[in-house]
């Protein structure tokens, strides 16, 4: 009977999802657009008609063209959170969507490299404005029992976009004319308009309204988002927290004693998870497969078809089960697999075991590249965005997450820019570099990353201390344990009011 009841509840959730779930799914289109560009731009730069119109790019110029979006996105990300604190997350996402649309239109109509780069700069500026804020918006409209799954939606949409970006290019490469490389950009421009429309239709975050001392509007929006009566009664109380004045002083406060640890941890996570090398794999998958010994046509098919489908397929159960596994377990398991894949591939190239005409070592490299991509999208790719958003207090969440997103853009840019240059000079060097960075990230997170699964956003703020402190206390004699200070935990003044608890 219990099994039947559970199955009935699951079917009801699938057939009649709550409106807060649909709102998160709709705005996650921003993640889809980011993934679509990732899956298409590398292949576009190798298309014959692109090279006829724009020119054949050197490895360094190709790296700059591909990664220029990421460099441009880092700048607006720095102040996107401050703007969201003042004007609301949806308005800033709307602005980013409009920048994205204009930039994609310029890319679609580019007649030279300069025009293409201007378009990519605008697309990057748009993503810099909306990517961090859509994660915060979803985090704030999600009940604690669904938060992991809902905040993981944009990352699942990233993998879907990457998959469709690969397939679009695999289809258009067989056509003739400039539409071969312009069509992916046209699709991105249309998607940007749909994202802008979503921002006009969705309700403002109730938590943002409560912090702005607008409880009545927050109550109306919670009803629009289909929260049940008991959930509203739990979340909406008379006391509210007034939002501090929005200024650059807020950024300085993030590194004050009260918030320094969690800010540094968010920056580290969103910065270092990209330095595992995932963007090198996603942007330049055809090049990596060809280097491993596959013919050019086969390499394009494997990169655009099989890898895209598998990444999207594994991301579905990963984001559904995000709230069933602990954040730390996912990080540790993913880090071990990612480090092992990069280290083994590097060792095979360093020992000259990989030959151009194929062989067992070549197929091992290809399989490990697949495993690496699948492990990332199902572990680090999901947990990083969830964790960086949920560990921040309400009045700092948008600002801190935007700052971390800016660092994420910059490390993405470094990875995408140096990968083709590095590969042209050393077949094994990039893999050893990424393996070392991944292992270092794994160790730091294992020591300093507190568990947050199943806790409300506000209870996370009450006790937030690194696991290494617990380890160190256990090593101390019993009579000395009470004397150990807890510099990472927050003072009582940081605790947020009960009006935000979910």
Short mmCIF file of C-alpha atoms in Angstrom, two decimals:
data_model
loop_
_atom_site.label_atom_id
_atom_site.label_comp_id
_atom_site.label_asym_id
_atom_site.label_seq_id
_atom_site.Cartn_x
_atom_site.Cartn_y
_atom_site.Cartn_z
CA UNK A 1 0.00 0.00 0.00
CA UNK A 2 2.81 2.38 0.86
CA UNK A 3 4.43 1.66 -2.49
CA UNK A 4 1.17 2.39 -4.31
CA UNK A 5 0.72 5.63 -2.39
CA UNK A 6 4.25 6.73 -3.19
CA UNK A 7 3.80 5.91 -6.87
CA UNK A 8 0.51 7.81 -6.91
CA UNK A 9 2.15 10.87 -5.34
CA UNK A 10 5.01 10.73 -7.86
CA UNK A 11 2.55 10.48 -10.76
CA UNK A 12 0.58 13.42 -9.38
CA UNK A 13 3.78 15.50 -9.13
CA UNK A 14 4.68 14.71 -12.74
CA UNK A 15 1.20 15.30 -14.18
CA UNK A 16 0.29 18.29 -11.99
CA UNK A 17 3.50 19.99 -10.83
CA UNK A 18 3.32 22.89 -8.40
CA UNK A 19 3.60 26.34 -9.95
CA UNK A 20 6.85 27.13 -8.15
CA UNK A 21 8.33 24.11 -9.96
CA UNK A 22 7.07 25.36 -13.33
CA UNK A 23 8.44 28.84 -12.59
CA UNK A 24 11.88 27.36 -11.89
CA UNK A 25 11.69 25.27 -15.06
CA UNK A 26 10.69 28.26 -17.19
CA UNK A 27 13.45 30.57 -15.99
CA UNK A 28 15.97 27.74 -16.33
CA UNK A 29 15.86 28.50 -20.04
CA UNK A 30 18.77 30.79 -19.22
CA UNK A 31 20.84 27.70 -18.49
CA UNK A 32 19.71 26.16 -21.77
CA UNK A 33 20.96 29.18 -23.72
CA UNK A 34 24.33 29.01 -21.97
CA UNK A 35 24.67 25.32 -22.80
CA UNK A 36 23.54 25.78 -26.39
CA UNK A 37 26.33 28.26 -27.04
CA UNK A 38 28.82 25.91 -25.37
CA UNK A 39 27.74 23.03 -27.57
CA UNK A 40 27.78 24.96 -30.82
CA UNK A 41 30.50 27.61 -30.87
CA UNK A 42 33.48 25.23 -31.06
CA UNK A 43 32.00 23.41 -34.04
CA UNK A 44 30.93 26.66 -35.71
CA UNK A 45 34.52 27.93 -35.85
CA UNK A 46 35.49 24.85 -37.89
CA UNK A 47 32.63 25.05 -40.43
CA UNK A 48 33.74 25.71 -44.04
CA UNK A 49 31.33 28.57 -44.67
CA UNK A 50 32.26 30.22 -41.37
CA UNK A 51 35.91 30.12 -42.43
CA UNK A 52 35.02 31.58 -45.82
CA UNK A 53 33.19 34.52 -44.22
CA UNK A 54 35.13 35.14 -41.00
CA UNK A 55 38.44 33.41 -41.82
CA UNK A 56 40.47 30.47 -40.56
CA UNK A 57 41.37 31.12 -36.93
CA UNK A 58 44.72 30.29 -35.34
CA UNK A 59 44.64 28.26 -32.08
CA UNK A 60 45.05 31.40 -29.97
CA UNK A 61 42.43 33.39 -31.92
CA UNK A 62 40.04 30.45 -31.85
CA UNK A 63 40.49 30.23 -28.09
CA UNK A 64 39.82 33.97 -27.75
CA UNK A 65 36.73 33.84 -29.98
CA UNK A 66 35.24 30.91 -28.09
CA UNK A 67 36.06 32.27 -24.63
CA UNK A 68 35.42 35.98 -25.28
CA UNK A 69 31.83 35.53 -24.10
CA UNK A 70 33.11 34.32 -20.74
CA UNK A 71 35.53 37.20 -20.32
CA UNK A 72 32.80 39.71 -21.14
CA UNK A 73 30.42 38.02 -18.70
CA UNK A 74 32.77 38.37 -15.74
CA UNK A 75 32.43 42.17 -15.59
CA UNK A 76 28.62 42.57 -15.26
CA UNK A 77 28.54 39.61 -12.88
CA UNK A 78 30.42 41.74 -10.35
CA UNK A 79 27.51 44.15 -9.89
CA UNK A 80 24.56 41.96 -11.00
CA UNK A 81 23.89 40.99 -7.39
CA UNK A 82 23.87 44.58 -6.15
CA UNK A 83 21.39 45.49 -8.88
CA UNK A 84 19.22 42.49 -8.01
CA UNK A 85 19.15 43.50 -4.34
CA UNK A 86 17.79 46.89 -5.35
CA UNK A 87 15.52 46.11 -8.33
CA UNK A 88 14.72 42.40 -7.92
CA UNK A 89 16.15 39.30 -9.56
CA UNK A 90 13.67 39.10 -12.43
CA UNK A 91 14.33 42.63 -13.66
CA UNK A 92 18.07 41.95 -13.88
CA UNK A 93 17.46 38.61 -15.59
CA UNK A 94 15.23 40.48 -18.06
CA UNK A 95 18.00 42.98 -18.78
CA UNK A 96 20.46 40.14 -19.30
CA UNK A 97 18.06 38.37 -21.66
CA UNK A 98 17.76 41.49 -23.81
CA UNK A 99 21.56 41.89 -23.98
CA UNK A 100 21.81 38.23 -24.92
CA UNK A 101 19.23 38.58 -27.70
CA UNK A 102 20.92 41.60 -29.28
CA UNK A 103 24.33 39.93 -29.08
CA UNK A 104 23.10 36.68 -30.64
CA UNK A 105 21.49 38.68 -33.46
CA UNK A 106 24.82 40.42 -34.12
CA UNK A 107 26.58 37.04 -34.19
CA UNK A 108 24.01 35.71 -36.65
CA UNK A 109 24.56 38.69 -38.96
CA UNK A 110 28.35 39.00 -38.53
CA UNK A 111 30.33 39.76 -41.68
CA UNK A 112 33.76 39.85 -40.04
CA UNK A 113 35.54 38.76 -36.87
CA UNK A 114 35.19 42.16 -35.17
CA UNK A 115 31.39 42.10 -35.50
CA UNK A 116 31.31 38.52 -34.23
CA UNK A 117 33.36 39.46 -31.17
CA UNK A 118 31.08 42.41 -30.39
CA UNK A 119 28.13 40.06 -30.54
CA UNK A 120 29.83 37.55 -28.25
CA UNK A 121 30.67 40.36 -25.82
CA UNK A 122 26.99 41.34 -25.58
CA UNK A 123 25.94 37.71 -25.20
CA UNK A 124 28.50 37.36 -22.41
CA UNK A 125 27.29 40.54 -20.73
CA UNK A 126 23.75 39.17 -20.81
CA UNK A 127 24.79 35.86 -19.29
CA UNK A 128 26.78 37.70 -16.65
CA UNK A 129 23.64 39.55 -15.61
CA UNK A 130 21.21 36.65 -15.58
CA UNK A 131 23.05 33.40 -14.77
CA UNK A 132 23.78 34.07 -11.11
CA UNK A 133 20.46 35.77 -10.48
CA UNK A 134 18.30 33.03 -11.92
CA UNK A 135 19.99 30.57 -9.54
CA UNK A 136 19.27 32.85 -6.59
CA UNK A 137 15.66 33.36 -7.74
CA UNK A 138 15.07 29.59 -7.90
CA UNK A 139 16.78 29.10 -4.54
CA UNK A 140 14.45 31.64 -2.94
CA UNK A 141 11.17 30.27 -4.34
CA UNK A 142 12.04 26.63 -3.55
CA UNK A 143 10.83 24.78 -0.42
CA UNK A 144 13.72 23.24 1.49
CA UNK A 145 12.65 19.69 0.55
CA UNK A 146 12.86 20.53 -3.17
CA UNK A 147 15.64 23.12 -3.17
CA UNK A 148 18.41 20.84 -4.44
CA UNK A 149 16.31 19.53 -7.30
CA UNK A 150 15.00 22.93 -8.33
CA UNK A 151 18.33 24.79 -8.15
CA UNK A 152 19.82 21.96 -10.22
CA UNK A 153 17.36 22.65 -13.05
CA UNK A 154 19.49 25.29 -14.82
CA UNK A 155 22.45 22.90 -14.89
CA UNK A 156 20.23 20.15 -16.32
CA UNK A 157 19.10 22.64 -18.96
CA UNK A 158 22.74 23.48 -19.66
CA UNK A 159 23.37 19.85 -20.60
CA UNK A 160 20.21 19.79 -22.74
CA UNK A 161 21.37 22.96 -24.50
CA UNK A 162 24.84 21.51 -25.02
CA UNK A 163 23.31 18.37 -26.53
CA UNK A 164 21.05 20.30 -28.91
CA UNK A 165 23.89 22.67 -29.79
CA UNK A 166 25.99 19.69 -30.86
CA UNK A 167 23.12 18.22 -32.88
CA UNK A 168 22.28 21.53 -34.55
CA UNK A 169 25.84 21.89 -35.80
CA UNK A 170 25.98 18.25 -36.83
CA UNK A 171 22.88 18.90 -38.96
CA UNK A 172 23.81 22.29 -40.42
CA UNK A 173 27.34 21.18 -41.38
CA UNK A 174 25.66 19.18 -44.16
CA UNK A 175 23.98 22.26 -45.63
CA UNK A 176 25.48 24.81 -47.99
CA UNK A 177 25.62 28.55 -47.58
CA UNK A 178 26.07 30.82 -44.58
CA UNK A 179 23.00 29.36 -42.90
CA UNK A 180 25.35 26.52 -41.99
CA UNK A 181 26.84 28.58 -39.16
CA UNK A 182 24.30 31.39 -38.73
CA UNK A 183 21.34 29.17 -37.77
CA UNK A 184 22.65 28.30 -34.26
CA UNK A 185 22.96 32.01 -33.48
CA UNK A 186 19.43 32.68 -34.77
CA UNK A 187 18.10 29.98 -32.45
CA UNK A 188 19.92 31.61 -29.53
CA UNK A 189 18.38 35.01 -30.31
CA UNK A 190 14.89 33.47 -30.33
CA UNK A 191 15.63 31.77 -27.01
CA UNK A 192 16.73 35.07 -25.51
CA UNK A 193 13.35 36.59 -26.36
CA UNK A 194 11.56 33.69 -24.66
CA UNK A 195 13.65 34.18 -21.52
CA UNK A 196 12.76 37.89 -21.50
CA UNK A 197 9.08 36.96 -21.78
CA UNK A 198 9.43 34.60 -18.81
CA UNK A 199 10.67 37.46 -16.64
CA UNK A 200 7.55 39.45 -17.46
CA UNK A 201 5.22 36.60 -16.50
CA UNK A 202 6.79 35.15 -13.34
CA UNK A 203 6.15 36.53 -9.81
CA UNK A 204 8.85 38.30 -7.83
CA UNK A 205 10.65 36.24 -5.19
CA UNK A 206 8.56 36.26 -1.97
CA UNK A 207 11.75 36.21 0.12
CA UNK A 208 13.03 39.33 -1.65
CA UNK A 209 9.70 41.03 -0.95
CA UNK A 210 9.84 40.05 2.74
CA UNK A 211 13.35 41.45 3.06
CA UNK A 212 12.08 44.64 1.40
CA UNK A 213 9.36 44.83 4.11
CA UNK A 214 6.50 43.98 1.72
CA UNK A 215 4.88 40.96 3.41
CA UNK A 216 1.48 41.42 1.73
CA UNK A 217 3.00 41.25 -1.75
CA UNK A 218 5.10 38.28 -0.65
CA UNK A 219 1.95 36.49 0.54
CA UNK A 220 0.22 37.09 -2.81
CA UNK A 221 3.22 35.77 -4.73
CA UNK A 222 3.45 32.67 -2.54
CA UNK A 223 -0.16 31.93 -3.45
CA UNK A 224 0.64 32.51 -7.12
CA UNK A 225 3.51 30.05 -6.78
CA UNK A 226 1.06 27.47 -5.39
CA UNK A 227 2.40 27.20 -1.84
CA UNK A 228 0.05 25.35 0.47
CA UNK A 229 -1.61 27.03 3.44
CA UNK A 230 0.64 25.39 6.04
CA UNK A 231 3.74 26.38 4.06
CA UNK A 232 2.58 29.99 3.92
CA UNK A 233 1.78 30.01 7.65
CA UNK A 234 5.24 28.65 8.40
CA UNK A 235 7.04 31.17 6.20
CA UNK A 236 5.04 34.36 6.60
CA UNK A 237 5.24 35.98 10.05
CA UNK A 238 5.05 39.58 11.06
CA UNK A 239 8.74 40.21 11.69
CA UNK A 240 10.86 41.12 8.70
CA UNK A 241 14.42 42.08 8.06
CA UNK A 242 15.04 45.45 6.50
CA UNK A 243 17.39 45.42 3.57
CA UNK A 244 20.62 47.33 4.19
CA UNK A 245 21.40 50.17 1.86
CA UNK A 246 22.55 48.86 -1.51
CA UNK A 247 26.11 50.01 -2.14
CA UNK A 248 29.58 48.73 -2.84
CA UNK A 249 30.01 48.63 0.94
CA UNK A 250 27.94 45.43 0.73
CA UNK A 251 30.74 43.77 -1.27
CA UNK A 252 33.28 44.82 1.39
CA UNK A 253 31.02 43.43 4.11
CA UNK A 254 31.07 40.03 2.43
CA UNK A 255 34.70 39.69 3.53
CA UNK A 256 34.12 40.91 7.06
CA UNK A 257 34.49 38.54 10.00
CA UNK A 258 30.84 37.48 10.01
CA UNK A 259 30.65 36.39 6.37
CA UNK A 260 34.26 35.84 5.29
CA UNK A 261 34.27 32.05 5.49
CA UNK A 262 31.08 31.42 3.51
CA UNK A 263 31.97 34.06 0.92
CA UNK A 264 35.42 32.53 0.39
CA UNK A 265 33.87 29.06 0.14
CA UNK A 266 31.34 30.19 -2.50
CA UNK A 267 34.10 31.86 -4.52
CA UNK A 268 36.31 28.79 -4.26
CA UNK A 269 33.57 26.39 -5.34
CA UNK A 270 32.30 28.29 -8.36
CA UNK A 271 35.83 29.22 -9.42
CA UNK A 272 37.65 25.93 -8.97
CA UNK A 273 35.00 23.51 -10.24
CA UNK A 274 35.58 24.96 -13.70
CA UNK A 275 39.35 24.51 -13.50
CA UNK A 276 38.86 20.75 -13.57
CA UNK A 277 38.87 21.20 -17.36
CA UNK A 278 35.20 20.69 -18.19
CA UNK A 279 35.01 23.64 -20.58
CA UNK A 280 38.01 22.31 -22.47
CA UNK A 281 36.08 19.07 -22.98
CA UNK A 282 32.76 20.70 -23.89
CA UNK A 283 34.09 23.38 -26.23
CA UNK A 284 36.74 21.29 -27.97
CA UNK A 285 35.33 17.75 -27.84
CA UNK A 286 35.83 17.14 -31.60
CA UNK A 287 39.48 18.16 -31.28
CA UNK A 288 40.03 15.89 -28.28
CA UNK A 289 38.47 12.89 -30.01
CA UNK A 290 40.42 13.53 -33.20
CA UNK A 291 43.63 13.79 -31.18
CA UNK A 292 42.82 10.39 -29.67
CA UNK A 293 42.84 8.83 -33.13
CA UNK A 294 39.28 9.05 -34.44
CA UNK A 295 38.74 10.25 -38.05
CA UNK A 296 37.40 13.80 -38.30
CA UNK A 297 33.86 12.79 -39.33
CA UNK A 298 33.64 10.17 -36.59
CA UNK A 299 35.00 12.59 -34.03
CA UNK A 300 32.34 15.16 -34.89
CA UNK A 301 29.60 12.54 -34.64
CA UNK A 302 30.83 11.21 -31.29
CA UNK A 303 31.24 14.69 -29.84
CA UNK A 304 27.96 16.10 -31.12
CA UNK A 305 25.74 13.07 -30.82
CA UNK A 306 26.66 10.43 -28.29
CA UNK A 307 28.32 12.65 -25.69
CA UNK A 308 25.53 15.23 -25.77
CA UNK A 309 22.82 12.61 -25.37
CA UNK A 310 24.61 10.83 -22.53
CA UNK A 311 25.32 14.05 -20.62
CA UNK A 312 21.69 15.10 -20.83
CA UNK A 313 20.45 11.62 -19.93
CA UNK A 314 22.57 11.36 -16.78
CA UNK A 315 21.74 14.91 -15.69
CA UNK A 316 18.04 14.01 -15.36
CA UNK A 317 18.35 11.48 -12.50
CA UNK A 318 21.18 13.59 -11.05
CA UNK A 319 19.03 16.68 -10.56
CA UNK A 320 15.99 14.64 -9.46
CA UNK A 321 18.07 12.92 -6.77
CA UNK A 322 20.00 16.03 -5.74
CA UNK A 323 18.08 16.19 -2.45
CA UNK A 324 18.53 12.49 -1.66
CA UNK A 325 22.35 12.49 -1.50
CA UNK A 326 24.48 14.65 0.75
CA UNK A 327 26.31 17.55 -0.88
CA UNK A 328 29.64 16.35 0.52
CA UNK A 329 29.22 12.80 -0.77
CA UNK A 330 28.50 14.08 -4.28
CA UNK A 331 31.54 16.38 -4.20
CA UNK A 332 33.90 13.67 -2.97
CA UNK A 333 32.68 11.00 -5.38
CA UNK A 334 32.80 13.39 -8.32
CA UNK A 335 36.26 14.69 -7.40
CA UNK A 336 37.74 11.21 -7.22
CA UNK A 337 36.36 10.24 -10.64
CA UNK A 338 37.34 13.53 -12.31
CA UNK A 339 40.88 13.43 -10.94
CA UNK A 340 41.34 9.81 -11.97
CA UNK A 341 40.11 10.36 -15.51
CA UNK A 342 42.41 13.32 -16.17
CA UNK A 343 45.44 11.64 -14.56
CA UNK A 344 45.06 8.41 -16.54
CA UNK A 345 44.55 10.20 -19.87
CA UNK A 346 47.61 12.36 -19.21
CA UNK A 347 49.68 9.28 -18.35
CA UNK A 348 48.64 7.53 -21.57
CA UNK A 349 49.69 10.50 -23.68
CA UNK A 350 52.92 11.00 -21.72
CA UNK A 351 53.90 7.36 -22.29
CA UNK A 352 53.19 7.66 -26.04
CA UNK A 353 50.62 4.85 -25.77
CA UNK A 354 48.08 6.76 -27.87
CA UNK A 355 48.68 6.49 -31.63
CA UNK A 356 46.86 8.25 -34.43
CA UNK A 357 45.69 5.07 -36.14
CA UNK A 358 43.70 3.91 -33.11
CA UNK A 359 44.33 1.09 -30.68
CA UNK A 360 43.34 0.12 -27.16
CA UNK A 361 44.91 3.20 -25.55
CA UNK A 362 43.00 5.49 -27.92
CA UNK A 363 39.69 3.94 -26.94
CA UNK A 364 40.59 4.17 -23.26
CA UNK A 365 41.16 7.91 -23.74
CA UNK A 366 37.84 8.31 -25.55
CA UNK A 367 35.94 6.37 -22.87
CA UNK A 368 37.59 8.35 -20.06
CA UNK A 369 36.66 11.65 -21.73
CA UNK A 370 33.06 10.42 -21.78
CA UNK A 371 33.26 9.34 -18.13
CA UNK A 372 34.78 12.69 -17.17
CA UNK A 373 31.99 14.69 -18.82
CA UNK A 374 29.27 12.48 -17.37
CA UNK A 375 30.79 12.61 -13.88
CA UNK A 376 31.01 16.39 -13.98
CA UNK A 377 27.43 17.09 -15.08
CA UNK A 378 26.07 14.67 -12.46
CA UNK A 379 28.21 15.86 -9.51
CA UNK A 380 30.25 19.06 -9.46
CA UNK A 381 28.19 20.80 -12.14
CA UNK A 382 25.04 20.46 -10.03
CA UNK A 383 26.31 20.82 -6.47
CA UNK A 384 28.47 23.89 -7.16
CA UNK A 385 25.54 26.11 -8.16
CA UNK A 386 23.27 24.80 -5.41
CA UNK A 387 25.80 25.20 -2.63
CA UNK A 388 27.07 28.66 -3.55
CA UNK A 389 23.48 29.99 -3.45
CA UNK A 390 22.18 28.31 -0.31
CA UNK A 391 25.02 29.09 2.11
CA UNK A 392 24.53 32.87 1.93
CA UNK A 393 22.19 34.88 4.22
CA UNK A 394 19.21 36.48 2.47
CA UNK A 395 20.49 40.07 2.47
CA UNK A 396 23.84 39.01 0.95
CA UNK A 397 22.74 36.09 -1.23
CA UNK A 398 22.43 37.87 -4.58
CA UNK A 399 25.60 39.94 -4.12
CA UNK A 400 27.77 37.02 -2.96
CA UNK A 401 26.44 34.67 -5.60
CA UNK A 402 27.01 37.25 -8.33
CA UNK A 403 30.59 37.76 -7.18
CA UNK A 404 31.17 34.00 -7.25
CA UNK A 405 29.57 33.83 -10.69
CA UNK A 406 32.00 36.49 -11.92
CA UNK A 407 34.92 34.34 -10.79
CA UNK A 408 33.24 31.36 -12.44
CA UNK A 409 33.13 33.27 -15.73
CA UNK A 410 36.81 34.19 -15.42
CA UNK A 411 37.98 30.64 -14.70
CA UNK A 412 35.77 29.42 -17.56
CA UNK A 413 37.51 31.93 -19.79
CA UNK A 414 40.96 30.73 -18.72
CA UNK A 415 40.06 27.10 -19.39
CA UNK A 416 38.48 27.76 -22.78
CA UNK A 417 41.28 30.10 -23.86
CA UNK A 418 44.31 28.03 -22.88
CA UNK A 419 43.03 24.58 -23.89
CA UNK A 420 43.60 24.84 -27.70
CA UNK A 421 46.92 26.60 -27.17
CA UNK A 422 48.07 24.03 -24.61
CA UNK A 423 46.94 21.08 -26.76
CA UNK A 424 48.91 22.41 -29.72
CA UNK A 425 52.09 22.22 -27.63
CA UNK A 426 51.58 19.21 -25.37
CA UNK A 427 49.19 16.28 -25.62
CA UNK A 428 49.56 15.30 -21.95
CA UNK A 429 50.21 18.61 -20.17
CA UNK A 430 46.60 19.89 -20.01
CA UNK A 431 45.35 16.64 -18.51
CA UNK A 432 47.98 16.63 -15.75
CA UNK A 433 47.26 20.29 -15.01
CA UNK A 434 43.52 19.73 -14.69
CA UNK A 435 44.06 16.55 -12.63
CA UNK A 436 46.22 18.46 -10.14
CA UNK A 437 43.75 21.34 -9.83
CA UNK A 438 40.84 18.93 -9.39
CA UNK A 439 42.60 16.98 -6.65
CA UNK A 440 43.47 20.18 -4.79
CA UNK A 441 39.83 21.31 -5.01
CA UNK A 442 38.65 17.95 -3.71
CA UNK A 443 40.93 18.12 -0.65
CA UNK A 444 39.92 21.69 0.24
CA UNK A 445 36.20 20.97 -0.06
CA UNK A 446 36.48 17.79 1.98
CA UNK A 447 38.10 19.78 4.80
CA UNK A 448 36.03 22.97 4.68
CA UNK A 449 32.61 22.23 3.15
CA UNK A 450 29.78 21.87 5.74
CA UNK A 451 26.76 19.73 4.86
CA UNK A 452 23.56 21.65 3.96
CA UNK A 453 21.17 19.06 2.51
CA UNK A 454 17.71 19.06 4.06
CA UNK A 455 18.21 22.30 6.00
CA UNK A 456 16.28 25.53 5.53
CA UNK A 457 18.17 28.50 4.15
CA UNK A 458 17.99 30.16 7.54
CA UNK A 459 19.04 27.18 9.67
CA UNK A 460 22.17 26.99 7.52
CA UNK A 461 23.09 30.45 8.76
CA UNK A 462 22.72 29.52 12.43
CA UNK A 463 25.55 26.96 12.52
CA UNK A 464 28.03 27.14 9.69
CA UNK A 465 31.47 25.76 10.53
CA UNK A 466 34.05 23.81 8.50
CA UNK A 467 34.30 20.04 9.10
CA UNK A 468 38.03 20.39 9.79
CA UNK A 469 37.14 22.14 13.05
CA UNK A 470 35.21 19.08 14.17
CA UNK A 471 38.13 16.85 13.18
CA UNK A 472 40.57 19.01 15.12
CA UNK A 473 38.36 19.07 18.21
CA UNK A 474 38.18 15.28 18.25
CA UNK A 475 41.98 15.18 18.35
CA UNK A 476 42.11 17.47 21.38
CA UNK A 477 42.04 16.09 24.94
CA UNK A 478 38.52 16.15 26.35
CA UNK A 479 39.27 18.83 28.97
CA UNK A 480 40.60 21.23 26.28
CA UNK A 481 37.77 20.94 23.74
CA UNK A 482 35.65 23.64 25.30
CA UNK A 483 38.50 26.12 24.97
CA UNK A 484 38.66 25.95 21.16
CA UNK A 485 37.31 29.04 19.48
CA UNK A 486 35.00 28.81 16.52
CA UNK A 487 36.09 31.64 14.22
CA UNK A 488 34.11 30.37 11.24
CA UNK A 489 30.75 30.22 12.98
CA UNK A 490 28.57 33.27 12.86
CA UNK A 491 27.71 35.54 15.72
CA UNK A 492 24.09 35.65 16.92
CA UNK A 493 23.65 38.90 15.05
CA UNK A 494 23.87 37.12 11.72
CA UNK A 495 20.83 34.91 12.33
CA UNK A 496 17.97 35.90 10.06
CA UNK A 497 14.40 36.35 11.26
CA UNK A 498 11.91 33.52 11.23
CA UNK A 499 9.91 35.24 8.50
CA UNK A 500 12.26 33.77 5.90
CA UNK A 501 12.33 30.18 7.15
CA UNK A 502 11.18 27.49 4.79
#
